[in-house]
PDB file of C-alpha atoms in Angstrom:
ATOM      1  CA  MET A 774     -16.826 -17.377 -10.438  1.00  0.00           C
ATOM      2  CA  ARG A 775     -16.859 -21.146 -10.105  1.00  0.00           C
ATOM      3  CA  TRP A 776     -13.728 -22.745  -8.679  1.00  0.00           C
ATOM      4  CA  THR A 777     -12.224 -25.945 -10.077  1.00  0.00           C
ATOM      5  CA  ASP A 778      -9.497 -28.350  -8.962  1.00  0.00           C
ATOM      6  CA  ASP A 779      -7.046 -27.048 -11.602  1.00  0.00           C
ATOM      7  CA  ARG A 780      -3.737 -25.708 -10.321  1.00  0.00           C
ATOM      8  CA  GLY A 781      -0.853 -24.284 -12.343  1.00  0.00           C
ATOM      9  CA  GLY A 782       1.953 -24.926  -9.882  1.00  0.00           C
ATOM     10  CA  ASN A 783       3.848 -21.924 -11.257  1.00  0.00           C
ATOM     11  CA  VAL A 784       3.122 -19.349  -8.542  1.00  0.00           C
ATOM     12  CA  ASP A 785       6.067 -17.934  -6.597  1.00  0.00           C
ATOM     13  CA  ASP A 786       4.409 -16.636  -3.428  1.00  0.00           C
ATOM     14  CA  ARG A 787       6.825 -14.243  -1.728  1.00  0.00           C
ATOM     15  CA  ARG A 788       4.282 -12.768   0.672  1.00  0.00           C
ATOM     16  CA  GLY A 789       5.324 -13.058   4.288  1.00  0.00           C
ATOM     17  CA  SER A 790       8.900 -13.909   3.324  1.00  0.00           C
ATOM     18  CA  GLY A 791      10.390 -10.785   4.851  1.00  0.00           C
ATOM     19  CA  GLY A 792      11.759  -9.750   1.455  1.00  0.00           C
ATOM     20  CA  GLY A 793       9.596  -6.662   1.121  1.00  0.00           C
ATOM     21  CA  GLY A 794      10.854  -3.336   2.325  1.00  0.00           C
ATOM     22  CA  GLY A 795       8.967  -0.178   3.132  1.00  0.00           C
ATOM     23  CA  GLY A 796       9.592   1.362  -0.280  1.00  0.00           C
ATOM     24  CA  MET A 797       8.474   4.873  -1.152  1.00  0.00           C
ATOM     25  CA  ILE A 798       7.967   6.953  -4.271  1.00  0.00           C
ATOM     26  CA  VAL A 799      10.276   9.955  -4.553  1.00  0.00           C
ATOM     27  CA  GLY A 800      11.311  12.394  -7.254  1.00  0.00           C
ATOM     28  CA  GLY A 801       9.519  13.637 -10.349  1.00  0.00           C
ATOM     29  CA  GLY A 802       6.639  15.146  -8.422  1.00  0.00           C
ATOM     30  CA  LEU A 803       4.475  12.063  -8.972  1.00  0.00           C
ATOM     31  CA  GLY A 804       2.550  10.475  -6.129  1.00  0.00           C
ATOM     32  CA  THR A 805       1.881   6.771  -5.672  1.00  0.00           C
ATOM     33  CA  LEU A 806      -1.551   6.965  -7.291  1.00  0.00           C
ATOM     34  CA  ILE A 807      -0.244   8.688 -10.420  1.00  0.00           C
ATOM     35  CA  ILE A 808       2.640   6.241 -10.787  1.00  0.00           C
ATOM     36  CA  ALA A 809       0.210   3.345 -10.526  1.00  0.00           C
ATOM     37  CA  ALA A 810      -2.095   4.968 -13.057  1.00  0.00           C
ATOM     38  CA  ILE A 811       0.675   5.490 -15.590  1.00  0.00           C
ATOM     39  CA  VAL A 812       2.314   2.106 -15.247  1.00  0.00           C
ATOM     40  CA  PHE A 813      -0.740  -0.072 -14.624  1.00  0.00           C
ATOM     41  CA  PHE A 814      -1.020  -2.809 -17.257  1.00  0.00           C
ATOM     42  CA  LEU A 815       2.345  -1.836 -18.725  1.00  0.00           C
ATOM     43  CA  GLY A 816       2.910  -3.656 -21.975  1.00  0.00           C
ATOM     44  CA  GLY A 817       6.618  -3.495 -22.696  1.00  0.00           C
ATOM     45  CA  ASP A 818       9.734  -3.763 -20.576  1.00  0.00           C
ATOM     46  CA  PRO A 819       9.107  -1.570 -17.491  1.00  0.00           C
ATOM     47  CA  SER A 820      12.789  -1.390 -16.566  1.00  0.00           C
ATOM     48  CA  GLY A 821      12.973   2.205 -17.760  1.00  0.00           C
ATOM     49  CA  ILE A 822      10.660   3.213 -14.941  1.00  0.00           C
ATOM     50  CA  LEU A 823      11.696   0.628 -12.399  1.00  0.00           C
ATOM     51  CA  ASN A 824      15.366   1.567 -12.713  1.00  0.00           C
ATOM     52  CA  SER A 825      14.913   5.282 -13.315  1.00  0.00           C
ATOM     53  CA  GLY A 826      15.700   6.241  -9.744  1.00  0.00           C
ATOM     54  CA  SER A 827      12.174   7.442  -9.058  1.00  0.00           C
ATOM     55  CA  ILE A 828      11.559   4.436  -6.846  1.00  0.00           C
ATOM     56  CA  GLN A 829      13.627   3.754  -3.779  1.00  0.00           C
ATOM     57  CA  SER A 830      13.372   0.841  -1.401  1.00  0.00           C
ATOM     58  CA  SER A 831      14.393   0.901   2.222  1.00  0.00           C
ATOM     59  CA  GLY A 832      15.583  -2.689   1.882  1.00  0.00           C
ATOM     60  CA  ASN A 833      14.507  -5.928   3.475  1.00  0.00           C
ATOM     61  CA  THR A 834      12.857  -5.865   6.831  1.00  0.00           C
ATOM     62  CA  GLY A 835      14.060  -9.379   7.507  1.00  0.00           C
ATOM     63  CA  GLU A 836      10.790 -10.130   9.272  1.00  0.00           C
ATOM     64  CA  ARG A 837       8.926 -13.276   8.278  1.00  0.00           C
ATOM     65  CA  ARG A 838       5.310 -13.918   9.092  1.00  0.00           C
ATOM     66  CA  GLU A 839       2.730 -16.648   8.592  1.00  0.00           C
ATOM     67  CA  LEU A 840       0.175 -15.933   5.882  1.00  0.00           C
ATOM     68  CA  THR A 841      -3.398 -15.594   7.064  1.00  0.00           C
ATOM     69  CA  ALA A 842      -6.042 -18.108   6.012  1.00  0.00           C
ATOM     70  CA  GLN A 843      -7.483 -15.526   3.614  1.00  0.00           C
ATOM     71  CA  GLU A 844      -4.069 -14.859   2.064  1.00  0.00           C
ATOM     72  CA  LYS A 845      -3.521 -18.578   1.581  1.00  0.00           C
ATOM     73  CA  GLN A 846      -6.910 -18.849  -0.113  1.00  0.00           C
ATOM     74  CA  ILE A 847      -5.989 -15.983  -2.440  1.00  0.00           C
ATOM     75  CA  GLY A 848      -2.777 -17.842  -3.307  1.00  0.00           C
ATOM     76  CA  GLU A 849      -4.829 -20.934  -4.131  1.00  0.00           C
ATOM     77  CA  MET A 850      -7.128 -18.838  -6.311  1.00  0.00           C
ATOM     78  CA  VAL A 851      -4.248 -17.339  -8.298  1.00  0.00           C
ATOM     79  CA  ASP A 852      -2.712 -20.803  -8.692  1.00  0.00           C
ATOM     80  CA  MET A 853      -6.043 -22.054 -10.047  1.00  0.00           C
ATOM     81  CA  MET A 854      -6.278 -19.119 -12.469  1.00  0.00           C
ATOM     82  CA  SER A 855      -2.732 -19.735 -13.654  1.00  0.00           C
ATOM     83  CA  GLY A 856      -3.716 -23.342 -14.360  1.00  0.00           C
ATOM     84  CA  TRP A 857      -6.687 -22.152 -16.412  1.00  0.00           C
ATOM     85  CA  ASN A 858      -4.475 -19.792 -18.402  1.00  0.00           C
ATOM     86  CA  THR A 859      -1.901 -22.472 -19.131  1.00  0.00           C
ATOM     87  CA  LEU A 860      -4.509 -25.007 -20.278  1.00  0.00           C
ATOM     88  CA  THR A 861      -6.321 -22.500 -22.489  1.00  0.00           C
ATOM     89  CA  TRP A 862      -3.292 -20.896 -24.097  1.00  0.00           C
ATOM     90  CA  ASP A 863      -1.582 -24.235 -24.602  1.00  0.00           C
ATOM     91  CA  GLN A 864      -4.623 -25.355 -26.603  1.00  0.00           C
ATOM     92  CA  ILE A 865      -4.818 -22.115 -28.617  1.00  0.00           C
ATOM     93  CA  PHE A 866      -1.125 -22.289 -29.494  1.00  0.00           C
ATOM     94  CA  LYS A 867      -1.429 -25.942 -30.549  1.00  0.00           C
ATOM     95  CA  GLU A 868      -4.341 -25.053 -32.823  1.00  0.00           C
ATOM     96  CA  ASN A 869      -2.066 -22.556 -34.557  1.00  0.00           C
ATOM     97  CA  GLY A 870       0.974 -24.838 -34.825  1.00  0.00           C
ATOM     98  CA  MET A 871       2.904 -23.217 -31.990  1.00  0.00           C
ATOM     99  CA  THR A 872       4.154 -24.152 -28.528  1.00  0.00           C
ATOM    100  CA  PHE A 873       3.123 -22.254 -25.419  1.00  0.00           C
ATOM    101  CA  SER A 874       5.486 -21.816 -22.469  1.00  0.00           C
ATOM    102  CA  GLU A 875       3.953 -20.600 -19.234  1.00  0.00           C
ATOM    103  CA  PRO A 876       5.262 -17.629 -17.258  1.00  0.00           C
ATOM    104  CA  ARG A 877       5.761 -17.660 -13.519  1.00  0.00           C
ATOM    105  CA  ILE A 878       3.467 -15.548 -11.371  1.00  0.00           C
ATOM    106  CA  VAL A 879       5.051 -13.729  -8.448  1.00  0.00           C
ATOM    107  CA  LEU A 880       2.871 -12.652  -5.533  1.00  0.00           C
ATOM    108  CA  PHE A 881       4.587 -10.129  -3.303  1.00  0.00           C
ATOM    109  CA  GLU A 882       3.946  -7.344  -0.839  1.00  0.00           C
ATOM    110  CA  SER A 883       5.596  -3.933  -0.819  1.00  0.00           C
ATOM    111  CA  THR A 884       8.728  -4.611  -2.912  1.00  0.00           C
ATOM    112  CA  THR A 885      10.535  -7.481  -4.567  1.00  0.00           C
ATOM    113  CA  ASN A 886      13.223  -8.069  -7.178  1.00  0.00           C
ATOM    114  CA  SER A 887      12.312  -8.633 -10.819  1.00  0.00           C
ATOM    115  CA  GLY A 888      14.197  -9.129 -14.054  1.00  0.00           C
ATOM    116  CA  CYS A 889      13.207  -5.561 -14.933  1.00  0.00           C
ATOM    117  CA  GLY A 890      14.463  -4.016 -11.686  1.00  0.00           C
ATOM    118  CA  THR A 891      12.917  -3.451  -8.280  1.00  0.00           C
ATOM    119  CA  ALA A 892       9.163  -4.029  -8.336  1.00  0.00           C
ATOM    120  CA  GLN A 893       6.970  -2.082  -5.973  1.00  0.00           C
ATOM    121  CA  SER A 894       3.293  -2.417  -5.168  1.00  0.00           C
ATOM    122  CA  ALA A 895       2.689   1.170  -6.315  1.00  0.00           C
ATOM    123  CA  MET A 896       3.476   0.049  -9.857  1.00  0.00           C
ATOM    124  CA  GLY A 897       0.345  -2.070 -10.121  1.00  0.00           C
ATOM    125  CA  PRO A 898       0.417  -5.574 -11.656  1.00  0.00           C
ATOM    126  CA  PHE A 899       2.865  -5.882 -14.561  1.00  0.00           C
ATOM    127  CA  TYR A 900       4.551  -8.366 -16.850  1.00  0.00           C
ATOM    128  CA  CYS A 901       8.335  -8.361 -17.156  1.00  0.00           C
ATOM    129  CA  PRO A 902       9.472  -9.761 -20.526  1.00  0.00           C
ATOM    130  CA  ALA A 903      13.091  -9.946 -19.344  1.00  0.00           C
ATOM    131  CA  ASP A 904      12.315 -12.846 -16.986  1.00  0.00           C
ATOM    132  CA  GLN A 905       8.852 -13.741 -18.377  1.00  0.00           C
ATOM    133  CA  LYS A 906       7.161 -13.324 -15.009  1.00  0.00           C
ATOM    134  CA  ILE A 907       3.963 -11.600 -13.895  1.00  0.00           C
ATOM    135  CA  TYR A 908       4.255  -9.541 -10.707  1.00  0.00           C
ATOM    136  CA  MET A 909       1.203  -8.853  -8.533  1.00  0.00           C
ATOM    137  CA  ASP A 910       0.755  -7.275  -5.127  1.00  0.00           C
ATOM    138  CA  MET A 911      -2.806  -8.223  -4.208  1.00  0.00           C
ATOM    139  CA  GLU A 912      -3.265  -4.989  -2.254  1.00  0.00           C
ATOM    140  CA  PHE A 913      -3.596  -3.299  -5.625  1.00  0.00           C
ATOM    141  CA  PHE A 914      -7.153  -4.564  -5.911  1.00  0.00           C
ATOM    142  CA  SER A 915      -8.137  -2.525  -2.876  1.00  0.00           C
ATOM    143  CA  GLU A 916      -6.762   0.518  -4.678  1.00  0.00           C
ATOM    144  CA  LEU A 917      -8.650  -0.443  -7.827  1.00  0.00           C
ATOM    145  CA  GLN A 918     -11.904  -0.413  -5.910  1.00  0.00           C
ATOM    146  CA  GLN A 919     -11.304   2.536  -3.595  1.00  0.00           C
ATOM    147  CA  ARG A 920      -9.448   4.896  -5.939  1.00  0.00           C
ATOM    148  CA  PHE A 921     -10.592   3.916  -9.440  1.00  0.00           C
ATOM    149  CA  GLY A 922     -14.198   3.018  -8.708  1.00  0.00           C
ATOM    150  CA  ALA A 923     -14.216  -0.610  -9.869  1.00  0.00           C
ATOM    151  CA  LYS A 924     -16.153  -3.229  -7.939  1.00  0.00           C
ATOM    152  CA  VAL A 925     -13.611  -5.963  -7.303  1.00  0.00           C
ATOM    153  CA  THR A 926     -14.667  -9.611  -7.525  1.00  0.00           C
ATOM    154  CA  GLU A 927     -12.740 -12.845  -7.927  1.00  0.00           C
ATOM    155  CA  PHE A 928     -13.161 -12.523 -11.672  1.00  0.00           C
ATOM    156  CA  THR A 929     -11.656  -9.027 -11.540  1.00  0.00           C
ATOM    157  CA  VAL A 930      -8.450 -10.728 -10.408  1.00  0.00           C
ATOM    158  CA  ALA A 931      -8.886 -13.286 -13.192  1.00  0.00           C
ATOM    159  CA  TYR A 932      -9.222 -10.484 -15.777  1.00  0.00           C
ATOM    160  CA  VAL A 933      -6.125  -8.639 -14.535  1.00  0.00           C
ATOM    161  CA  LEU A 934      -4.085 -11.852 -14.598  1.00  0.00           C
ATOM    162  CA  ALA A 935      -5.433 -12.699 -18.072  1.00  0.00           C
ATOM    163  CA  HIS A 936      -4.437  -9.231 -19.321  1.00  0.00           C
ATOM    164  CA  GLU A 937      -0.893  -9.681 -18.038  1.00  0.00           C
ATOM    165  CA  MET A 938      -0.878 -13.174 -19.552  1.00  0.00           C
ATOM    166  CA  GLY A 939      -1.829 -11.448 -22.795  1.00  0.00           C
ATOM    167  CA  HIS A 940       1.435  -9.511 -22.605  1.00  0.00           C
ATOM    168  CA  HIS A 941       3.258 -12.819 -22.173  1.00  0.00           C
ATOM    169  CA  VAL A 942       1.511 -14.111 -25.301  1.00  0.00           C
ATOM    170  CA  GLN A 943       2.716 -10.982 -27.110  1.00  0.00           C
ATOM    171  CA  THR A 944       6.270 -11.787 -26.026  1.00  0.00           C
ATOM    172  CA  LEU A 945       5.983 -15.367 -27.254  1.00  0.00           C
ATOM    173  CA  LEU A 946       4.631 -14.138 -30.596  1.00  0.00           C
ATOM    174  CA  GLY A 947       7.349 -11.500 -30.975  1.00  0.00           C
ATOM    175  CA  THR A 948       5.010  -8.505 -30.678  1.00  0.00           C
ATOM    176  CA  THR A 949       6.681  -7.154 -27.542  1.00  0.00           C
ATOM    177  CA  GLN A 950      10.091  -7.273 -29.196  1.00  0.00           C
ATOM    178  CA  LYS A 951       8.858  -5.424 -32.295  1.00  0.00           C
ATOM    179  CA  VAL A 952       7.273  -2.677 -30.182  1.00  0.00           C
ATOM    180  CA  ASP A 953      10.436  -2.356 -28.111  1.00  0.00           C
ATOM    181  CA  ALA A 954      12.520  -2.062 -31.294  1.00  0.00           C
ATOM    182  CA  LEU A 955      10.277   0.771 -32.492  1.00  0.00           C
ATOM    183  CA  ARG A 956      10.656   2.513 -29.147  1.00  0.00           C
ATOM    184  CA  ARG A 957      14.431   2.159 -29.123  1.00  0.00           C
ATOM    185  CA  SER A 958      14.865   3.288 -32.741  1.00  0.00           C
ATOM    186  CA  GLY A 959      14.213   6.915 -31.856  1.00  0.00           C
ATOM    187  CA  ARG A 960      12.491   7.455 -35.197  1.00  0.00           C
ATOM    188  CA  TYR A 961       9.049   8.010 -33.764  1.00  0.00           C
ATOM    189  CA  SER A 962       7.576  10.846 -31.755  1.00  0.00           C
ATOM    190  CA  GLU A 963       6.154  10.414 -28.294  1.00  0.00           C
ATOM    191  CA  ALA A 964       2.620  10.783 -29.680  1.00  0.00           C
ATOM    192  CA  GLU A 965       3.271   8.071 -32.272  1.00  0.00           C
ATOM    193  CA  MET A 966       4.685   5.700 -29.675  1.00  0.00           C
ATOM    194  CA  ASN A 967       1.697   6.410 -27.438  1.00  0.00           C
ATOM    195  CA  ARG A 968      -0.559   5.141 -30.233  1.00  0.00           C
ATOM    196  CA  VAL A 969       1.567   1.984 -30.519  1.00  0.00           C
ATOM    197  CA  SER A 970       1.305   1.539 -26.751  1.00  0.00           C
ATOM    198  CA  VAL A 971      -2.484   1.831 -26.924  1.00  0.00           C
ATOM    199  CA  ALA A 972      -2.596  -0.851 -29.616  1.00  0.00           C
ATOM    200  CA  THR A 973      -0.383  -3.073 -27.467  1.00  0.00           C
ATOM    201  CA  GLU A 974      -2.557  -2.691 -24.385  1.00  0.00           C
ATOM    202  CA  LEU A 975      -5.858  -3.153 -26.213  1.00  0.00           C
ATOM    203  CA  GLN A 976      -4.523  -6.334 -27.782  1.00  0.00           C
ATOM    204  CA  ALA A 977      -3.773  -7.636 -24.276  1.00  0.00           C
ATOM    205  CA  ASP A 978      -7.381  -6.818 -23.349  1.00  0.00           C
ATOM    206  CA  PHE A 979      -8.516  -8.697 -26.456  1.00  0.00           C
ATOM    207  CA  TYR A 980      -6.430 -11.720 -25.456  1.00  0.00           C
ATOM    208  CA  ALA A 981      -7.987 -11.572 -21.985  1.00  0.00           C
ATOM    209  CA  GLY A 982     -11.411 -11.748 -23.619  1.00  0.00           C
ATOM    210  CA  VAL A 983     -10.363 -14.702 -25.779  1.00  0.00           C
ATOM    211  CA  TRP A 984      -9.084 -16.448 -22.654  1.00  0.00           C
ATOM    212  CA  ALA A 985     -12.376 -15.850 -20.805  1.00  0.00           C
ATOM    213  CA  LYS A 986     -14.436 -17.260 -23.665  1.00  0.00           C
ATOM    214  CA  ARG A 987     -12.281 -20.310 -24.313  1.00  0.00           C
ATOM    215  CA  THR A 988     -11.834 -21.121 -20.625  1.00  0.00           C
ATOM    216  CA  ASP A 989     -15.543 -20.881 -19.930  1.00  0.00           C
ATOM    217  CA  ASP A 990     -16.271 -23.096 -22.928  1.00  0.00           C
ATOM    218  CA  SER A 991     -14.074 -25.832 -21.462  1.00  0.00           C
ATOM    219  CA  LYS A 992     -14.367 -25.266 -17.696  1.00  0.00           C
ATOM    220  CA  LYS A 993     -17.715 -23.465 -17.215  1.00  0.00           C
ATOM    221  CA  ILE A 994     -16.153 -21.049 -14.730  1.00  0.00           C
ATOM    222  CA  LEU A 995     -18.337 -17.993 -15.342  1.00  0.00           C
ATOM    223  CA  GLU A 996     -21.232 -17.012 -13.143  1.00  0.00           C
ATOM    224  CA  PRO A 997     -23.690 -14.108 -13.586  1.00  0.00           C
ATOM    225  CA  GLY A 998     -21.923 -10.770 -13.244  1.00  0.00           C
ATOM    226  CA  ASP A 999     -18.393 -12.056 -13.910  1.00  0.00           C
ATOM    227  CA  ILE A1000     -17.981 -10.574 -17.390  1.00  0.00           C
ATOM    228  CA  GLN A1001     -19.450  -7.284 -16.189  1.00  0.00           C
ATOM    229  CA  SER A1002     -16.886  -7.156 -13.375  1.00  0.00           C
ATOM    230  CA  ALA A1003     -14.104  -7.556 -15.950  1.00  0.00           C
ATOM    231  CA  ILE A1004     -15.619  -4.784 -18.061  1.00  0.00           C
ATOM    232  CA  ASP A1005     -15.901  -2.542 -14.993  1.00  0.00           C
ATOM    233  CA  ALA A1006     -12.210  -3.059 -14.206  1.00  0.00           C
ATOM    234  CA  ALA A1007     -11.187  -2.443 -17.825  1.00  0.00           C
ATOM    235  CA  GLN A1008     -13.193   0.761 -17.962  1.00  0.00           C
ATOM    236  CA  ALA A1009     -11.935   1.934 -14.559  1.00  0.00           C
ATOM    237  CA  VAL A1010      -8.352   1.951 -15.838  1.00  0.00           C
ATOM    238  CA  GLY A1011      -9.141   3.559 -19.180  1.00  0.00           C
ATOM    239  CA  ASP A1012      -6.854   6.530 -19.821  1.00  0.00           C
ATOM    240  CA  ASP A1013      -9.744   8.975 -19.884  1.00  0.00           C
ATOM    241  CA  ASN A1014     -11.053   7.821 -16.498  1.00  0.00           C
ATOM    242  CA  ILE A1015      -7.578   7.871 -14.945  1.00  0.00           C
ATOM    243  CA  GLN A1016      -6.756  11.322 -16.324  1.00  0.00           C
ATOM    244  CA  ARG A1017     -10.102  12.760 -15.288  1.00  0.00           C
ATOM    245  CA  ARG A1018      -9.614  11.506 -11.729  1.00  0.00           C
ATOM    246  CA  ALA A1019      -5.952  12.490 -11.519  1.00  0.00           C
ATOM    247  CA  GLN A1020      -5.878  15.862 -13.258  1.00  0.00           C
ATOM    248  CA  GLY A1021      -9.471  16.837 -13.937  1.00  0.00           C
ATOM    249  CA  TYR A1022      -9.272  16.803 -17.735  1.00  0.00           C
ATOM    250  CA  VAL A1023      -8.553  14.411 -20.626  1.00  0.00           C
ATOM    251  CA  ASN A1024      -5.682  14.641 -23.133  1.00  0.00           C
ATOM    252  CA  GLN A1025      -6.266  11.965 -25.759  1.00  0.00           C
ATOM    253  CA  GLU A1026      -2.858  12.445 -27.388  1.00  0.00           C
ATOM    254  CA  SER A1027      -1.205  11.265 -24.174  1.00  0.00           C
ATOM    255  CA  PHE A1028      -3.241   8.029 -23.963  1.00  0.00           C
ATOM    256  CA  THR A1029      -1.036   4.955 -23.554  1.00  0.00           C
ATOM    257  CA  HIS A1030      -3.580   2.247 -22.713  1.00  0.00           C
ATOM    258  CA  GLY A1031      -6.799   3.208 -24.459  1.00  0.00           C
ATOM    259  CA  SER A1032     -10.029   4.833 -23.385  1.00  0.00           C
ATOM    260  CA  SER A1033     -12.586   3.110 -21.173  1.00  0.00           C
ATOM    261  CA  ALA A1034     -14.766   2.517 -24.236  1.00  0.00           C
ATOM    262  CA  GLN A1035     -11.875   1.013 -26.210  1.00  0.00           C
ATOM    263  CA  ARG A1036     -10.859  -1.306 -23.393  1.00  0.00           C
ATOM    264  CA  LYS A1037     -14.403  -2.614 -23.133  1.00  0.00           C
ATOM    265  CA  GLU A1038     -14.690  -2.916 -26.919  1.00  0.00           C
ATOM    266  CA  TRP A1039     -11.563  -5.018 -27.374  1.00  0.00           C
ATOM    267  CA  PHE A1040     -12.126  -7.219 -24.330  1.00  0.00           C
ATOM    268  CA  MET A1041     -15.635  -7.976 -25.582  1.00  0.00           C
ATOM    269  CA  LYS A1042     -14.392  -8.583 -29.136  1.00  0.00           C
ATOM    270  CA  GLY A1043     -12.048 -11.224 -27.745  1.00  0.00           C
ATOM    271  CA  TYR A1044     -14.821 -12.704 -25.621  1.00  0.00           C
ATOM    272  CA  ASN A1045     -17.399 -12.735 -28.412  1.00  0.00           C
ATOM    273  CA  THR A1046     -15.092 -14.246 -31.058  1.00  0.00           C
ATOM    274  CA  GLY A1047     -12.806 -16.470 -28.981  1.00  0.00           C
ATOM    275  CA  ASP A1048     -10.451 -16.228 -31.980  1.00  0.00           C
ATOM    276  CA  ILE A1049      -6.901 -14.987 -31.442  1.00  0.00           C
ATOM    277  CA  ARG A1050      -6.650 -14.102 -35.150  1.00  0.00           C
ATOM    278  CA  GLN A1051      -9.253 -11.339 -34.772  1.00  0.00           C
ATOM    279  CA  GLY A1052      -7.074  -9.249 -32.459  1.00  0.00           C
ATOM    280  CA  ASP A1053      -4.843  -7.227 -34.800  1.00  0.00           C
ATOM    281  CA  THR A1054      -5.252  -3.941 -32.976  1.00  0.00           C
ATOM    282  CA  PHE A1055      -2.218  -2.492 -34.722  1.00  0.00           C
ATOM    283  CA  ASN A1056      -3.765  -2.530 -38.198  1.00  0.00           C
ATOM    284  CA  GLN A1057      -7.069  -1.328 -36.769  1.00  0.00           C
ATOM    285  CA  LEU A1058      -5.682   1.579 -34.768  1.00  0.00           C
ATOM    286  CA  LEU A1059      -2.526   2.689 -36.582  1.00  0.00           C
ATOM    287  CA  LYS A1060      -3.932   3.306 -40.060  1.00  0.00           C
TER     288      LYS A1060
END
């Protein structure tokens, strides 16, 4: 991935601040890996899980430390990617007669506070619509490679951030609110809401593909292998791959994010079209 001088200036880097505690997962019989698998790339408001009592934090350590040179470089990279996202989505929104407002990106380690409750690294990267912020513990990418089998590159990080930015776009367009209203209505079964969740997540993958295409058109950021690394990450966190690794079998009715094949399909549809109007996953998948 080719770096540029663009910077977003909207990254809240809390690493090394002493605000993270040694949190642990308790209750429910679910280990850290399973929690991360279930919640990874969460589309709607995650407060139901964050505040459910299944996550406990031991509080602040109060210890501050200087970030390493590598950590500072990672912060610069995320700031650059946030700048790319803002420039691209601002242009797309203008083309469609709308105004884009950028989210803040929070980098943290272990635990931190969010508008949706206490965030913990075990949750994986997520978007909180309550405060319109994206939360990322960069250690997750080690898990993605070691536990889920994805080869992590710089563009893997770009894809994950673009997916979460896709959830922010859904909030700005009112999609997140409509999905949340369906969930809160109580009129739909768990299986039906799972299908809605899949449509929500695949649309975020589509938006990530649109972002990659439009950003490369304007900034020429892509190098050989970058798109494949995004596809590898998308497929690694497909519901079928996660379930097969976690429980040894696949239950399609319980999918909440889409299969590996679907995640690749919708990311590539976004990348190949570069057209936000082609991403109505709800009509495509909920017929």
